[in-house]
Short mmCIF file of C-alpha atoms in Angstrom, two decimals:
data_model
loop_
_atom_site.label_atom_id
_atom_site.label_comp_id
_atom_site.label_asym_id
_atom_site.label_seq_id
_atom_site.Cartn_x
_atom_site.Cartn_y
_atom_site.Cartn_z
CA UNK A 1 -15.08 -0.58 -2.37
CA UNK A 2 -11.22 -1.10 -1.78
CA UNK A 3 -9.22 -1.25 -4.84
CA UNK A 4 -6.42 -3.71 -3.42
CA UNK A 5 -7.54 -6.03 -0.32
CA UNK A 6 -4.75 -7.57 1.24
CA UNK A 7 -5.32 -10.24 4.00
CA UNK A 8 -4.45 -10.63 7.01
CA UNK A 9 -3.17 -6.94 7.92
CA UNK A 10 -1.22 -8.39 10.87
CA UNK A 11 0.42 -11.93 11.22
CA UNK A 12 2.30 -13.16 14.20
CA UNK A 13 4.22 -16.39 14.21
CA UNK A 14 7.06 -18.80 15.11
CA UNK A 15 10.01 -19.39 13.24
CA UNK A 16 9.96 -22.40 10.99
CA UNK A 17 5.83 -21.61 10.63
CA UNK A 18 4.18 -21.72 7.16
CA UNK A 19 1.90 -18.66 6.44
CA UNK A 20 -0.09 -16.97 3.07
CA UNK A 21 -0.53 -13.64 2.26
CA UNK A 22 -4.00 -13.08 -0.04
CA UNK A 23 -4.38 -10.08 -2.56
CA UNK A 24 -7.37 -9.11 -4.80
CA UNK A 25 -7.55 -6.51 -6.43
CA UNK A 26 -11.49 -5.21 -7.98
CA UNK A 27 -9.70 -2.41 -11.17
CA UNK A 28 -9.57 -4.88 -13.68
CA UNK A 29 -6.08 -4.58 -13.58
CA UNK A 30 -3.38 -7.08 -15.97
CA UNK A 31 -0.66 -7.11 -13.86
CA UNK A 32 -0.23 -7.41 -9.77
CA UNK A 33 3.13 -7.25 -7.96
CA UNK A 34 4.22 -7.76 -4.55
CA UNK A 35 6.89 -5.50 -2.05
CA UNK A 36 8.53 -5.88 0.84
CA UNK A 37 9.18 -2.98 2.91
CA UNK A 38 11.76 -3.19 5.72
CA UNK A 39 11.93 -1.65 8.64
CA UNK A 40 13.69 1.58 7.44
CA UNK A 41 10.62 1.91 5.07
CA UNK A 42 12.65 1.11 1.77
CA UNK A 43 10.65 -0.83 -0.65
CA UNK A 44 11.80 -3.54 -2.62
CA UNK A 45 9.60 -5.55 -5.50
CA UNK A 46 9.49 -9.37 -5.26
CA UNK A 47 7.50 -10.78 -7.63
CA UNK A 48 5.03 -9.24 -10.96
CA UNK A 49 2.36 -11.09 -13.11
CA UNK A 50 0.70 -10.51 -15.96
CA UNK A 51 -2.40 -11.89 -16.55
CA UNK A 52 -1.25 -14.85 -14.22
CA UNK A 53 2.06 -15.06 -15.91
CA UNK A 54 5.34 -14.31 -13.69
CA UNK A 55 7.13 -12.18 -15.08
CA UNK A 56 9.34 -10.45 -12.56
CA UNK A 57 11.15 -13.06 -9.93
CA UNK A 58 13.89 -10.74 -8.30
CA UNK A 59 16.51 -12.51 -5.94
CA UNK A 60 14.37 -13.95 -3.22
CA UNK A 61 14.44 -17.25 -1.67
CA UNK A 62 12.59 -19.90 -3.20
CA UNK A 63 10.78 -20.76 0.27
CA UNK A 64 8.35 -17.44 -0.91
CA UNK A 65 6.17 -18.95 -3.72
CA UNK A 66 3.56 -16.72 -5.32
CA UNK A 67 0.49 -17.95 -6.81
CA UNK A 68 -1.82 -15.89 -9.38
CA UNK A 69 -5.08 -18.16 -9.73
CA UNK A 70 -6.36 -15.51 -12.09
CA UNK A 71 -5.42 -12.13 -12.99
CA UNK A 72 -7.42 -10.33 -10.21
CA UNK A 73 -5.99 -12.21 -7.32
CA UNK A 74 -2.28 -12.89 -6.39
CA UNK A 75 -0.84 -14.28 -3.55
CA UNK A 76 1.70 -15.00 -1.50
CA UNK A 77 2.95 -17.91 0.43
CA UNK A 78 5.86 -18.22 2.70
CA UNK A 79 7.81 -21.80 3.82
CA UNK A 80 10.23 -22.13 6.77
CA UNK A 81 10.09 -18.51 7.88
CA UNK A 82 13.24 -17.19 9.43
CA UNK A 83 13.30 -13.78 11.44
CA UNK A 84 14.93 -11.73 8.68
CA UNK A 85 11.05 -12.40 7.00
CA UNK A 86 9.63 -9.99 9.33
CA UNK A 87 8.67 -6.99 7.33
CA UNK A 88 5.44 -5.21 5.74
CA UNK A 89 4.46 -7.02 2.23
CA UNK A 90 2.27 -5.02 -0.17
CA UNK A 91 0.36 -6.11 -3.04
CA UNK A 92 -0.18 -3.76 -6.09
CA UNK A 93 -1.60 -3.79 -9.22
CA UNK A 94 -1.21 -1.50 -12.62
CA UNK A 95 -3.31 -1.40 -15.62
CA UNK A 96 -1.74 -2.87 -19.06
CA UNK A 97 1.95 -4.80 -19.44
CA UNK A 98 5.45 -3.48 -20.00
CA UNK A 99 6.87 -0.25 -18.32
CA UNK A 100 4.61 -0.08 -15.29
CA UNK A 101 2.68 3.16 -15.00
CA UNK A 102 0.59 4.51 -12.25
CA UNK A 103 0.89 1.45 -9.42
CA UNK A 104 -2.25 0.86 -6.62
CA UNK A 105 -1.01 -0.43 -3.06
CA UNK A 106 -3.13 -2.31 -0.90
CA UNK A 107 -2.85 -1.22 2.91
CA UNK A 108 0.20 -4.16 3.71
CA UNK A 109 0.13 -6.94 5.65
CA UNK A 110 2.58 -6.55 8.45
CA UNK A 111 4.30 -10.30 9.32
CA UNK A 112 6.30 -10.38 12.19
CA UNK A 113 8.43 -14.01 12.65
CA UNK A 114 9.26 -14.66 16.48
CA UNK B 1 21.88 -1.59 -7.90
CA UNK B 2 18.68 -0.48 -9.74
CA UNK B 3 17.11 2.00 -6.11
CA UNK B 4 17.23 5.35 -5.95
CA UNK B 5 18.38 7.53 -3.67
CA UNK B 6 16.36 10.52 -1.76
CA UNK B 7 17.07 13.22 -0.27
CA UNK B 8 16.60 14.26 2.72
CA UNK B 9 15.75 11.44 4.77
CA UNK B 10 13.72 13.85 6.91
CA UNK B 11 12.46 17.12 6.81
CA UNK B 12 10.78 19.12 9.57
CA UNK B 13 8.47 22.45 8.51
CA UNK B 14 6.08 24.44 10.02
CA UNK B 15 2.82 24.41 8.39
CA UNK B 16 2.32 26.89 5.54
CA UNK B 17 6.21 26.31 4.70
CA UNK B 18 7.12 25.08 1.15
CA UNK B 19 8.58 21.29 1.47
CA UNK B 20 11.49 20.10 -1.14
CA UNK B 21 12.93 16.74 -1.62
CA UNK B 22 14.98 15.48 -4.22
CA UNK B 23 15.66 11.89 -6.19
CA UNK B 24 18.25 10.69 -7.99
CA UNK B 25 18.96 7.75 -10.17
CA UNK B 26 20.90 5.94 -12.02
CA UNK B 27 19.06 4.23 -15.49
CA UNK B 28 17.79 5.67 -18.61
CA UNK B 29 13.77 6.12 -17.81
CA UNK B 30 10.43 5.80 -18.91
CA UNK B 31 8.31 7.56 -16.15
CA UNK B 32 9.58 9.02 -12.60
CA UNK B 33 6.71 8.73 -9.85
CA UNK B 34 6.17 10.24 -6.85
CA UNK B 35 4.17 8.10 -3.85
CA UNK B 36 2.89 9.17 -0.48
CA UNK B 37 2.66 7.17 2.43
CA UNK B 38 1.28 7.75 5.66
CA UNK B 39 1.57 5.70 8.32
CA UNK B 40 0.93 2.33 8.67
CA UNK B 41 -0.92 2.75 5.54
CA UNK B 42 -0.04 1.63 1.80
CA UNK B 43 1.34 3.68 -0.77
CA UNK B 44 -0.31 6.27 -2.89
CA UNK B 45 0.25 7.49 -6.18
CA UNK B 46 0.59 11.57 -6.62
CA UNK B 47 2.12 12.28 -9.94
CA UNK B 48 3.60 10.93 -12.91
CA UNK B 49 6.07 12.20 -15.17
CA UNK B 50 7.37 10.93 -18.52
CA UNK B 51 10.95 10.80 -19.56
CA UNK B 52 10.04 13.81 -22.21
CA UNK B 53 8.52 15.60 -19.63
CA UNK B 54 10.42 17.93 -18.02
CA UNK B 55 7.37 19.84 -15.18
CA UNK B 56 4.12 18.90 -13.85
CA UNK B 57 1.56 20.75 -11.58
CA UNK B 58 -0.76 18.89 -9.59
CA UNK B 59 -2.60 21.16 -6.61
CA UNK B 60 -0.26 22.00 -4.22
CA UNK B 61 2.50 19.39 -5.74
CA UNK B 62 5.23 20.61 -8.03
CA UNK B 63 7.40 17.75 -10.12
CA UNK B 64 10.85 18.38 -12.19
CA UNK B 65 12.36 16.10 -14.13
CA UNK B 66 16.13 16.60 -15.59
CA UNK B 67 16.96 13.31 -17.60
CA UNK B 68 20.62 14.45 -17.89
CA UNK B 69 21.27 15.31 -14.51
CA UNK B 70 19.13 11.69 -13.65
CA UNK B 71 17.02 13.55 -11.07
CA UNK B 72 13.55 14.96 -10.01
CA UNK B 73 12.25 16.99 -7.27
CA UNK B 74 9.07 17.39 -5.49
CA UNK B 75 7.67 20.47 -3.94
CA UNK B 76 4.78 20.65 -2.15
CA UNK B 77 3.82 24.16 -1.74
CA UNK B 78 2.26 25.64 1.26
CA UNK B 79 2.23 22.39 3.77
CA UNK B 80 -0.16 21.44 6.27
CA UNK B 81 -0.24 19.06 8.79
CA UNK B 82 -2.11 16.24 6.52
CA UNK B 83 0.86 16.45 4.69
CA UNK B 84 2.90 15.07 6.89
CA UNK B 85 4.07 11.47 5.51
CA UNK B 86 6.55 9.52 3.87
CA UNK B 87 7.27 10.25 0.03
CA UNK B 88 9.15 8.12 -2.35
CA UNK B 89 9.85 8.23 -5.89
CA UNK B 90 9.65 5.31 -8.28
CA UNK B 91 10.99 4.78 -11.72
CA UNK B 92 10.64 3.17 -14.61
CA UNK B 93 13.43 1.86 -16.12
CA UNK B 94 13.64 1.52 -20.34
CA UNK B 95 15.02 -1.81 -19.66
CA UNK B 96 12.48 -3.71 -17.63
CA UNK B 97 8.97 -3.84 -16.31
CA UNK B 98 9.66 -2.90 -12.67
CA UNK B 99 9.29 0.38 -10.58
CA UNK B 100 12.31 0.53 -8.42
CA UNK B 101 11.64 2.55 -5.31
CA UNK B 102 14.12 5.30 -3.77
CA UNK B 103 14.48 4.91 0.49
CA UNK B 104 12.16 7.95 1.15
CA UNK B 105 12.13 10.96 2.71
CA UNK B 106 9.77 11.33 6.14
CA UNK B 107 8.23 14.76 5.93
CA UNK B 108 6.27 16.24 9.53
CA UNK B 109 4.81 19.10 8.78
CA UNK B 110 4.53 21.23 12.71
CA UNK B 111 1.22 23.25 13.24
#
């Protein structure tokens, strides 16, 4: 069974285009996060909830929402994209709140904006 | 800003070779981590280590931790090919709930 499922792996679209990234995660897990990984492989965190709260909203554009219906699943949605969106996002979750420890990485879903 | 830094970037060894890469950064800590990442796939966790930890052993992986210098190293200890990857460290800051990621350093390990 796959800890963290991220879907789709691969998205290709146009500038402008609306698109969703999904996450679940099966570990029972309190808190899920999502990353962005550029093209020179550094990794930056977006968003984090706990138990469907936000609770880490770093400086990114307000056209990426994220939405946690519940604490096992957290995803991410994307208005207007522009080309500077293309990039691999990952989805991870932690056990517990507060200083993260050990983190789990879904495989990344790898959107590239025409 | 909160990243830190590795070093090298890249590393080339021949298989059976020890591999070291360093991390530095720049907060007061709770936990340094060490990922791998091969590629195209996600990230995966190796070791942690606690602030008041200052070594840890884990196979073939060696982990140092000096607070006052604000840096760690990994060593992975005879190398094979499976090896080779991407590793990063993460910490944990004492003043926030995030793991900040260093850049990386690409490790091919030659047969």
């Amino acid at each position: 069974d796959t800890a963290v499922s991220q879907t789709p792996k691969y998205l290709v679209t146009q500038m402008g285009n609306d698109k969703s990234i999904k996450c679940e995660q099966n570990l029972g897990h309190d808190t899920m996060y999502w990353y962005k990984q550029d093209s020179k492989k550094f990794l930056k965190i977006m968003f984090s909830y706990n138990n469907k709260e936000l609770i880490i909203n770093e400086t990114v554009p307000n056209r990426f929402s994220p939405k946690s219906p519940d604490k096992a699943h957290l995803n991410l949605h994307i208005n207007s994209l522009e080309l500077g969106d293309s990039a691999v996002y990952f989805c991870a979750s932690s056990q517990g709140s507060g200083s993260p420890g050990e983190l789990f990485f879904g495989e990344g879903s790898r959107l590239t904006v025409l | 800003s909160q990243q830190g830094e590795e070093d090298p970037q890249a590393l080339s060894i021949q298989e059976g070779e020890n591999a070291t890469m360093n991390c530095s950064y720049k907060t007061s800590i709770n936990n340094l981590q060490w990922y791998r990442q091969n590629s195209g796939r996600g990230l995966v966790h190796l070791i942690l280590i606690r602030s008041n930890e200052r070594e840890k052993h884990s196979g073939r992986l060696r982990v140092t931790l000096d607070t006052s210098k604000k840096s760690s190293s990994l060593l992975i200890t005879a190398s094979r090919a499976a090896d080779t990857a991407s590793y990063f460290c993460a910490h944990s800051s004492t003043n926030d709930y995030k793991l900040s990621f260093g850049a990386g350093t690409t490790v091919t390990v030659r047969a």
